[in-house]
XYZ file of C-alpha atoms in Angstrom:
561
model
C -0.265 0.258 0.106
C 1.600 2.809 -1.372
C 1.823 6.349 0.339
C 0.379 7.817 -2.729
C -0.071 4.164 -5.147
C -2.422 2.563 -3.496
C -2.785 -1.153 -3.061
C -3.394 -3.753 -5.810
C -6.592 -4.382 -3.905
C -7.401 -0.696 -4.831
C -6.522 -0.376 -8.358
C -8.589 -3.442 -9.231
C -11.486 -1.914 -7.390
C -10.433 1.750 -8.876
C -11.137 -0.006 -12.046
C -14.328 -0.832 -10.499
C -15.090 2.356 -9.476
C -13.190 5.037 -11.216
C -11.565 6.350 -8.041
C -7.426 6.167 -9.726
C -5.749 7.288 -13.205
C -4.504 3.081 -9.703
C -11.191 -16.115 -10.422
C -18.124 -23.100 -19.034
C -20.438 -22.655 -21.071
C -24.139 -22.409 -22.160
C -25.801 -23.451 -25.490
C -28.710 -21.513 -26.200
C -29.895 -17.697 -25.182
C -32.383 -18.332 -22.753
C -29.692 -20.105 -20.864
C -27.553 -17.644 -20.479
C -30.160 -14.951 -19.826
C -30.516 -17.520 -16.623
C -27.024 -18.008 -16.056
C -26.418 -14.017 -16.063
C -29.234 -13.566 -13.591
C -28.520 -16.154 -11.665
C -26.239 -14.774 -9.346
C -27.208 -11.916 -6.660
C -24.893 -9.428 -4.892
C -24.008 -10.729 -2.401
C -23.986 -14.916 -3.755
C -20.091 -14.469 -3.430
C -20.221 -14.378 -0.307
C -21.087 -17.674 0.435
C -17.050 -18.202 -0.572
C -15.621 -17.783 2.551
C -12.290 -17.062 1.724
C -13.624 -14.625 -0.167
C -15.893 -12.962 2.199
C -12.467 -13.295 4.788
C -10.582 -11.271 2.068
C -13.137 -9.149 1.418
C -13.397 -8.039 5.169
C -9.226 -7.620 5.716
C -9.409 -5.307 1.827
C -11.836 -3.542 4.201
C -9.204 -2.753 6.660
C -5.827 -2.597 4.897
C -8.013 -0.063 1.583
C -9.057 2.369 4.917
C -4.580 1.940 6.436
C -3.740 2.967 2.340
C -6.111 5.827 1.966
C -4.812 7.064 5.602
C -1.659 7.096 4.524
C -2.185 8.384 1.222
C -3.621 11.677 3.139
C -0.407 11.376 5.424
C 1.824 11.035 2.618
C 0.110 14.053 1.182
C 0.358 15.741 4.476
C 3.919 15.267 5.371
C 5.257 15.994 1.977
C 3.898 19.711 2.026
C 5.287 19.672 6.378
C 8.871 18.853 5.137
C 8.477 22.220 2.276
C 8.358 19.633 -0.821
C 8.332 21.821 -3.782
C 5.734 21.598 -6.917
C 8.313 19.439 -8.328
C 8.796 16.608 -5.903
C 4.782 16.806 -6.090
C 4.853 15.529 -9.352
C 8.034 12.865 -9.196
C 5.887 11.556 -6.690
C 2.800 10.936 -9.302
C 5.752 9.960 -11.885
C 6.963 7.151 -9.041
C 3.432 5.704 -8.026
C 2.032 5.481 -11.693
C 5.495 4.579 -13.661
C 5.680 0.379 -11.494
C 2.735 -0.173 -13.484
C 3.927 0.076 -16.871
C 7.219 -0.789 -15.969
C 6.262 -4.315 -14.458
C 2.513 -5.191 -15.585
C 4.349 -7.552 -18.138
C 6.694 -9.249 -16.205
C 4.723 -9.233 -13.033
C 2.195 -11.407 -15.186
C 4.451 -13.569 -16.308
C 5.570 -13.824 -13.207
C 1.811 -14.544 -11.632
C 1.405 -17.745 -14.469
C 4.745 -19.314 -13.421
C 5.474 -19.436 -10.122
C 2.496 -20.216 -7.288
C 0.256 -17.164 -6.960
C -0.401 -17.857 -3.677
C 2.992 -17.466 -2.329
C 3.814 -14.309 -4.814
C 0.403 -12.505 -3.348
C 2.007 -13.317 0.116
C 5.665 -12.263 -1.141
C 4.281 -8.507 -2.431
C 2.797 -8.075 0.381
C 5.407 -8.688 2.808
C 7.218 -6.449 0.541
C 5.201 -3.762 1.067
C 4.529 -4.318 4.594
C 8.382 -3.750 5.195
C 8.808 -0.933 2.907
C 5.335 0.384 5.642
C 6.986 -0.097 8.211
C 9.898 1.443 7.109
C 8.711 4.523 6.380
C 7.439 5.379 9.781
C 9.870 3.684 11.702
C 11.880 6.996 9.435
C 8.946 8.978 9.868
C 8.763 8.889 13.792
C 12.741 9.113 13.962
C 12.608 12.316 12.426
C 14.856 11.306 9.382
C 12.368 12.000 6.807
C 12.918 13.916 3.587
C 11.066 15.050 0.923
C 13.802 12.505 -1.617
C 13.764 9.576 1.066
C 9.786 9.789 0.896
C 9.819 10.006 -3.076
C 12.197 6.794 -3.128
C 9.524 4.770 -0.788
C 6.708 5.450 -2.907
C 8.747 3.871 -6.241
C 9.084 0.672 -3.445
C 5.433 0.520 -2.348
C 4.214 1.108 -5.583
C 6.798 -0.515 -7.305
C 5.481 -4.504 -4.948
C 1.597 -2.940 -5.975
C 2.720 -3.151 -9.676
C 3.824 -6.907 -9.071
C 0.917 -7.930 -7.451
C -1.947 -6.355 -9.185
C -1.901 -8.980 -12.522
C -2.014 -11.912 -9.682
C -4.058 -10.264 -7.005
C -6.802 -10.156 -10.396
C -6.145 -13.587 -11.528
C -6.926 -15.550 -8.012
C -10.581 -14.540 -8.486
C -11.739 -16.730 -10.550
C -9.963 -19.599 -8.136
C -11.862 -18.260 -5.294
C -15.400 -17.772 -6.438
C -17.491 -19.227 -9.540
C -17.731 -17.981 -13.113
C -21.254 -17.296 -12.830
C -20.013 -14.968 -9.466
C -17.414 -13.185 -11.509
C -19.067 -9.835 -12.293
C -21.257 -9.300 -8.430
C -17.559 -10.311 -6.849
C -16.465 -7.439 -8.665
C -19.291 -5.256 -7.795
C -19.104 -6.345 -4.259
C -14.552 -4.683 -4.393
C -15.890 -1.742 -5.566
C -18.255 -1.511 -2.412
C -15.329 -1.989 -0.171
C -13.320 0.098 -1.857
C -15.367 3.204 -1.244
C -16.341 2.531 2.433
C -12.602 2.691 2.403
C -12.444 6.003 0.699
C -14.748 7.015 2.841
C -14.044 6.099 5.400
C -10.172 6.817 5.630
C -9.144 9.901 4.260
C -11.829 11.102 7.558
C -9.961 8.918 9.798
C -7.168 9.561 8.701
C -7.527 13.468 9.280
C -8.531 12.596 12.981
C -5.645 10.233 14.018
C -2.866 12.864 11.936
C -4.535 15.503 14.933
C -4.189 13.856 17.361
C -1.236 11.711 16.892
C 0.587 12.709 14.303
C 1.716 11.187 10.781
C 4.285 8.599 11.384
C 0.462 7.030 13.284
C -1.095 6.942 10.233
C 1.548 5.400 8.826
C 1.787 2.435 11.747
C -1.938 2.124 11.370
C -1.051 1.042 7.385
C 1.620 -0.921 8.351
C -0.889 -2.919 11.062
C -3.334 -3.444 8.144
C -1.553 -5.905 6.237
C -1.857 -7.963 8.809
C -5.632 -9.161 8.018
C -4.691 -9.884 4.359
C -1.496 -11.591 4.883
C -3.370 -13.905 7.611
C -6.861 -14.741 4.947
C -3.740 -15.639 1.927
C -1.583 -17.674 4.070
C -5.191 -19.752 5.705
C -5.866 -20.457 1.856
C -5.896 -23.998 0.715
C -5.046 -22.847 -2.416
C -5.616 -26.415 -4.659
C -2.455 -27.341 -6.665
C -2.380 -27.771 -9.769
C 0.540 -30.402 -11.214
C 2.332 -29.627 -14.631
C 4.324 -31.938 -16.546
C 5.124 -29.340 -18.933
C 8.640 -27.795 -18.760
C 8.151 -24.434 -16.957
C 8.633 -20.900 -18.628
C 10.947 -18.042 -17.985
C 10.145 -15.029 -17.404
C 10.956 -13.770 -20.969
C 9.613 -16.494 -22.940
C 5.882 -16.326 -20.622
C 5.910 -12.485 -21.987
C 6.606 -13.543 -25.431
C 3.212 -16.360 -25.255
C 1.207 -13.357 -23.608
C 1.224 -11.838 -26.743
C 0.958 -14.061 -28.657
C -1.890 -15.985 -26.727
C -4.040 -12.059 -27.040
C -2.825 -11.172 -30.581
C -4.277 -14.987 -31.365
C -7.725 -14.182 -29.391
C -10.435 -12.512 -31.329
C -12.569 -11.284 -27.887
C -9.774 -10.945 -25.817
C -8.606 -8.377 -28.255
C -12.137 -7.094 -29.170
C -12.751 -6.565 -25.283
C -8.715 -4.888 -24.517
C -8.876 -2.658 -26.721
C -12.655 -2.111 -26.201
C -11.633 -1.005 -22.496
C -8.844 1.445 -24.102
C -10.770 3.336 -25.924
C -13.810 3.922 -23.558
C -10.814 4.870 -20.181
C -9.380 7.305 -23.355
C -12.374 9.126 -23.532
C -13.842 9.261 -20.306
C -9.982 9.791 -18.510
C -11.168 13.688 -18.692
C -13.711 13.393 -16.239
C -11.560 12.383 -13.097
C -8.461 14.560 -14.155
C -10.647 17.681 -15.329
C -12.962 16.595 -12.448
C -11.120 19.088 -9.068
C -11.256 21.664 -11.397
C -14.772 21.484 -12.696
C -15.863 21.474 -8.344
C -13.180 24.087 -7.882
C -15.189 26.220 -10.127
C -18.543 25.483 -8.248
C -16.610 25.789 -4.609
C -13.847 26.941 -3.881
C -13.151 24.859 -0.476
C -12.081 21.312 -0.900
C -15.110 20.680 0.202
C -17.649 20.994 -3.624
C -14.338 18.651 -5.555
C -14.947 16.413 -1.816
C -18.481 16.128 -2.233
C -18.805 15.155 -6.357
C -16.453 12.286 -5.232
C -18.218 11.576 -2.217
C -21.309 11.309 -4.967
C -19.427 9.387 -7.883
C -18.966 7.263 -5.095
C -22.158 6.365 -4.588
C -23.748 6.359 -7.540
C -20.832 3.030 -7.907
C -22.725 2.030 -5.030
C -26.517 1.877 -6.209
C -24.895 0.435 -9.707
C -23.088 -2.316 -8.700
C -27.101 -3.419 -5.920
C -28.924 -2.605 -9.627
C -26.488 -3.619 -12.141
C -27.395 -7.996 -11.664
C -31.120 -6.954 -12.073
C -29.780 -5.681 -15.642
C -27.935 -8.841 -16.076
C -30.462 -10.862 -15.306
C -33.038 -9.053 -18.149
C -29.996 -7.826 -21.181
C -27.349 -9.557 -22.953
C -23.373 -8.244 -21.722
C -23.178 -6.000 -24.920
C -26.050 -4.098 -23.681
C -25.765 -4.055 -20.416
C -22.438 -2.507 -21.171
C -22.657 -0.114 -24.101
C -25.502 1.100 -21.981
C -23.284 2.160 -19.500
C -21.089 3.504 -21.458
C -23.765 5.943 -23.032
C -24.704 6.739 -20.196
C -21.421 7.539 -18.751
C -21.340 9.813 -21.856
C -23.779 11.816 -21.576
C -22.930 12.466 -17.605
C -19.190 13.834 -19.348
C -21.300 16.189 -21.421
C -23.499 17.166 -18.782
C -21.020 18.224 -16.221
C -19.532 20.022 -18.752
C -22.481 22.676 -18.937
C -23.767 22.669 -15.540
C -22.725 25.729 -12.642
C -23.604 24.548 -9.583
C -23.100 22.034 -7.083
C -26.807 20.646 -6.831
C -27.594 19.929 -10.219
C -23.709 17.926 -10.330
C -24.332 16.097 -7.722
C -27.531 14.223 -8.991
C -25.348 13.683 -12.058
C -22.348 12.270 -10.525
C -24.487 9.991 -8.964
C -26.032 8.739 -12.313
C -21.588 8.903 -13.396
C -20.795 6.489 -10.511
C -23.535 3.574 -12.017
C -22.558 3.665 -14.645
C -18.924 3.718 -14.386
C -19.297 0.609 -12.436
C -21.204 -1.309 -15.130
C -19.017 -0.740 -17.176
C -16.066 -2.276 -15.628
C -17.176 -4.185 -13.140
C -18.573 -6.076 -16.372
C -15.262 -5.352 -18.567
C -13.194 -7.104 -16.125
C -15.091 -10.231 -15.015
C -15.436 -10.497 -18.978
C -11.556 -10.435 -20.373
C -10.892 -13.003 -16.977
C -13.560 -15.555 -17.816
C -12.411 -15.303 -21.696
C -7.931 -16.562 -20.716
C -7.612 -19.676 -19.208
C -5.283 -20.065 -16.014
C -1.711 -20.779 -17.688
C -2.065 -17.095 -18.833
C -4.623 -15.402 -17.493
C -2.115 -13.510 -15.092
C -0.322 -12.314 -18.244
C -3.196 -11.352 -19.732
C -4.381 -9.648 -17.124
C -1.211 -7.465 -17.659
C -1.970 -6.935 -21.301
C -5.404 -5.908 -19.647
C -3.727 -3.359 -17.319
C -1.530 -2.391 -19.442
C -3.731 -0.855 -22.077
C -6.344 0.671 -19.473
C -3.868 2.398 -17.703
C -1.772 3.390 -20.689
C -5.069 5.003 -21.846
C -6.393 6.809 -18.714
C -2.995 8.138 -18.559
C -2.862 9.260 -22.175
C -6.532 10.563 -22.228
C -5.620 12.597 -18.840
C -2.618 14.069 -20.781
C -4.392 15.082 -24.281
C -8.084 16.159 -22.918
C -5.980 18.318 -20.111
C -3.978 19.784 -23.336
C -6.816 20.737 -24.666
C -9.187 22.059 -22.011
C -5.872 24.249 -21.610
C -6.279 25.422 -25.250
C -10.181 25.547 -25.952
C -11.528 25.356 -22.083
C -13.023 22.724 -19.595
C -16.879 22.972 -21.798
C -14.894 22.085 -25.154
C -12.716 19.320 -23.794
C -15.261 17.730 -21.325
C -18.027 18.008 -24.570
C -15.316 16.536 -27.354
C -14.490 13.550 -24.700
C -18.365 12.861 -23.821
C -18.786 12.865 -27.423
C -16.135 10.071 -27.987
C -16.993 8.050 -25.304
C -20.178 7.984 -27.093
C -19.187 7.201 -30.093
C -16.879 4.015 -28.437
C -19.972 2.065 -28.675
C -20.053 1.762 -32.595
C -17.785 -1.049 -31.547
C -20.289 -2.747 -31.191
C -20.921 -3.263 -35.527
C -17.593 -4.896 -35.638
C -16.382 -6.015 -32.811
C -19.102 -7.148 -30.230
C -18.758 -8.535 -26.704
C -18.963 -11.961 -25.802
C -22.180 -13.083 -24.760
C -21.003 -15.748 -22.632
C -17.372 -17.509 -22.296
C -16.225 -20.472 -23.073
C -14.823 -23.264 -21.450
C -11.568 -23.237 -20.975
C -10.406 -26.422 -18.279
C -7.589 -27.948 -20.161
C -8.199 -30.615 -23.227
C -4.990 -32.144 -23.109
C -6.444 -34.920 -25.685
C -3.063 -35.392 -28.134
C -0.860 -37.970 -28.132
C 2.487 -36.699 -26.541
C 5.284 -37.573 -29.740
C 7.588 -40.115 -29.702
C 11.124 -39.029 -27.803
C 13.952 -41.528 -29.560
C 16.625 -39.886 -27.378
C 16.093 -36.815 -24.976
C 17.945 -35.203 -22.764
C 17.636 -32.293 -20.259
C 19.018 -30.408 -23.757
C 16.876 -30.835 -26.193
C 14.246 -29.390 -24.247
C 15.360 -26.089 -25.133
C 16.427 -27.083 -28.871
C 14.829 -26.001 -31.741
C 13.602 -25.015 -33.844
C 10.503 -27.618 -33.747
C 9.082 -28.270 -36.909
C 5.457 -30.383 -36.868
C 3.558 -31.630 -39.495
C 0.598 -32.204 -39.713
C -0.958 -34.986 -43.108
C -4.683 -34.741 -43.976
C -6.461 -37.079 -46.461
C -9.351 -34.924 -47.070
C -12.042 -36.029 -48.466
C -12.864 -34.626 -51.434
C -16.743 -33.007 -50.796
C -15.748 -31.598 -48.182
C -12.600 -29.553 -48.884
C -14.038 -25.680 -48.673
C -15.422 -26.751 -45.114
C -11.754 -27.735 -44.818
C -10.232 -25.261 -45.426
C -11.427 -22.858 -43.729
C -11.995 -24.377 -40.528
C -7.967 -25.254 -40.706
C -7.248 -21.906 -41.245
C -9.104 -21.482 -38.018
C -7.332 -24.157 -36.158
C -4.544 -21.946 -37.358
C -4.990 -19.014 -34.836
C -5.032 -22.018 -32.215
C -1.531 -23.046 -33.691
C -0.279 -19.589 -32.953
C -1.924 -18.732 -30.368
C -0.724 -21.693 -27.741
C 2.693 -21.300 -29.410
C 3.550 -21.186 -33.067
C 5.100 -18.871 -34.986
C 4.453 -19.659 -37.641
C 2.151 -20.996 -39.651
C 0.422 -22.999 -42.824
C -1.437 -24.714 -45.006
C -0.232 -26.624 -48.473
C -2.064 -28.596 -50.641
C -0.287 -31.959 -52.180
C -0.105 -30.969 -56.216
C 0.482 -35.265 -56.795
C -2.422 -35.953 -54.322
C -5.357 -34.870 -54.852
C -7.267 -35.366 -51.669
C -3.540 -34.520 -49.343
C -2.831 -31.998 -47.966
C -0.404 -31.123 -44.874
C -0.093 -28.367 -42.292
C 2.765 -27.169 -40.843
C 4.130 -24.448 -37.907
C 7.209 -23.809 -36.364
C 8.346 -23.438 -32.240
C 10.412 -22.249 -30.602
C 12.019 -25.357 -29.202
C 10.988 -28.599 -28.038
C 9.904 -27.583 -24.904
C 7.501 -25.378 -25.750
C 5.766 -27.240 -28.054
C 5.481 -29.977 -25.141
C 2.976 -26.814 -23.552
C 1.605 -26.548 -26.172
C -0.294 -29.943 -25.519
C -1.312 -28.330 -22.204
C -2.821 -25.467 -23.520
C -5.746 -26.384 -25.431
C -8.914 -26.025 -24.139
C -11.941 -27.355 -24.353
C -13.505 -24.647 -25.972
C -10.778 -25.480 -29.248
C -12.716 -29.268 -29.032
C -15.859 -28.300 -30.775
C -13.806 -27.124 -34.083
C -11.141 -30.069 -33.771
C -14.389 -32.599 -33.622
C -15.983 -30.791 -37.133
C -12.119 -30.861 -38.634
C -12.240 -34.332 -38.184
C -14.968 -34.825 -40.231
C -13.788 -33.646 -43.103
C -10.773 -36.077 -43.694
C -10.616 -39.350 -44.231
C -8.470 -41.220 -42.291
C -6.525 -40.342 -38.795
C -3.836 -37.600 -39.689
C -0.342 -38.597 -39.277
C 1.600 -36.316 -37.351
C 5.905 -35.505 -37.470
C 8.323 -34.456 -35.317
C 11.095 -32.559 -36.573
C 14.016 -30.334 -34.538
C 15.946 -28.229 -36.257
C 19.633 -29.616 -36.527
C 23.251 -27.710 -35.804
C 25.932 -27.788 -38.673
C 28.081 -29.414 -35.594
C 25.463 -32.407 -34.840
C 26.153 -33.527 -38.737
C-alpha cells in the first residue's frame, strides 16, 4: 500500500469504481440469460475465503487511504516544492508501466498464493520503514519519493496476480458481482479512510497514520496464508519470464475475443479519463474550497455503490453487450452534462448517475476478461489488460488536459463525452461475447515419442511439426475454412509460423506445418488446448477420411552432422 499508489486491491477496485488514474459455456440464449441472472450481488459472500478477504480488504484499504493522506501532509510539512509533487505521481504510476508484463508472467509461472504473500510482505516492510523513519525524524522529500516508488513497485508486481486469483475463489457466474463487491468495499474505504486519517494525524501525528497502514496488512496476509489453494501439476517444463511474456503477447494477438475487450476498454478509458482528470477543476469552479470536490467524489462513490446493487437485475434482463454499451452511453452523457453545469446542486445528482454507469461498465468488462483467459495465461492477459487500460487513462488525461488548456473545460468535456459515446460503435464490428467457453484443459494429444531425449534437448529448436490430412473430396472447402481457424489456435498456443499446403501430386492430401521455438515450448502446447477448442477440432476431423499423420522434427546444427 503505497504512499500515493495504493494497494493492488485498491487498483482493482478503482478500476471498478473510477477512483484512480491506478478468479463453462451455455448453449442457448435463454440459458445465457438465466446464467447471467442466477448470481445475486451477495452470493459470492457464501465463499468463506472471499468473504474473509473482502473484510480484510476493507481494513487494508482504509489503511492505504490513511497513508495517502499522511504522505500528502508530510510533503507539505517538509516544504516539498511542485517538482516533488509531480515526481511523486510519477513514482506512484511508473512501476505499473515497467512491471506489468513481467508481473503477469510471474503470476502464471510461480504459485500465486506465495507471490501475493511475498509482495504483501514487501509492501508491509516498506510501510514499516516509512513509519520508523518518520518517527525518528529522518524523513526527507527524496526519501519519501524513493519509498513511494518501492511501495508502488510491490503493488504493481502484485496486481495481475491479485486479479487472476479471483476466478479461483468464486464460481464463474459470480465474477461480476464479486467485482462489484470489491467496488463497494473500495468506496467504503475511500469514505472512511481520509476522514479517519484527519483525526489520527491531528491527534497523534503523521507517523501514527503510517503505523495504522502497516498494521492493516496483517489481515490480508493472514487470510491468504490460510487459503488452501489447490496445487496444479504440470508435466511440461516451466516457462522463463521472457518466454512467458512473449507467449502472453502472442496469445492476446491471436485471441479475437480478448482483443475486442482490451481495445474497447482502452478506447473507453481514453475518452472517459477526462471526467477524472478535469473533475478537480470543475469542483473548484463551483466551490472554492475542497468541500465541493469532496462532495462530487462522494456522490460518484455513492452512485457506484448504487450501480453495483442494480447491476445484477440488469444482467438478468439484457445481454452483456447491451448493459455495457448502455453504461458507456450514460457515462458519455454525464461527461457532456458536467461541462454545462455550474452549480453543485445540479452536478451532484449527475455524478451519482456517472458512478452507477462507470461501475456497470468496469465490473462487467473486468469479469469478462477474467473469464476469457485460461488459467495458464490468465495473469498475463490481465497484465496486458491493465497496461492498455492504464495507458489509455494516462494518455487521455494528458490529452484532455491539453485540450482544456487551449479550448476550455467545457469544450474538452463535450468532446470527451462524444468520444465516449462514439466508442459504442465498436458494437457493429467487434461485439462483446455473450458467454465464455469452457477453458479447462483438454490435453488429448498423444505425447510425441522421442528416440533419445536429454535435458538439453528441451531447449533445442526450432521444432517443425507437420500434420498430414487426407481430406474427403466433397468437404475440401469446409476443411480449408476450418483449418485456417485452427491455425489461429496453433499460433495462439505457441507456434510462431503456421501454414497449410495442398499436395500437387495427390489431390486429397493437405499438409499443415507450424514452427515452435523449442521442444519444451511444443510440450507446453499439449497443455494449452482447452475444452472450447474441442468443437472446432471435432468438426475438422469430420472432413478427413483417416487419422492425420503427425511428424516432429528438430533443427540440426552443422556441428551435429
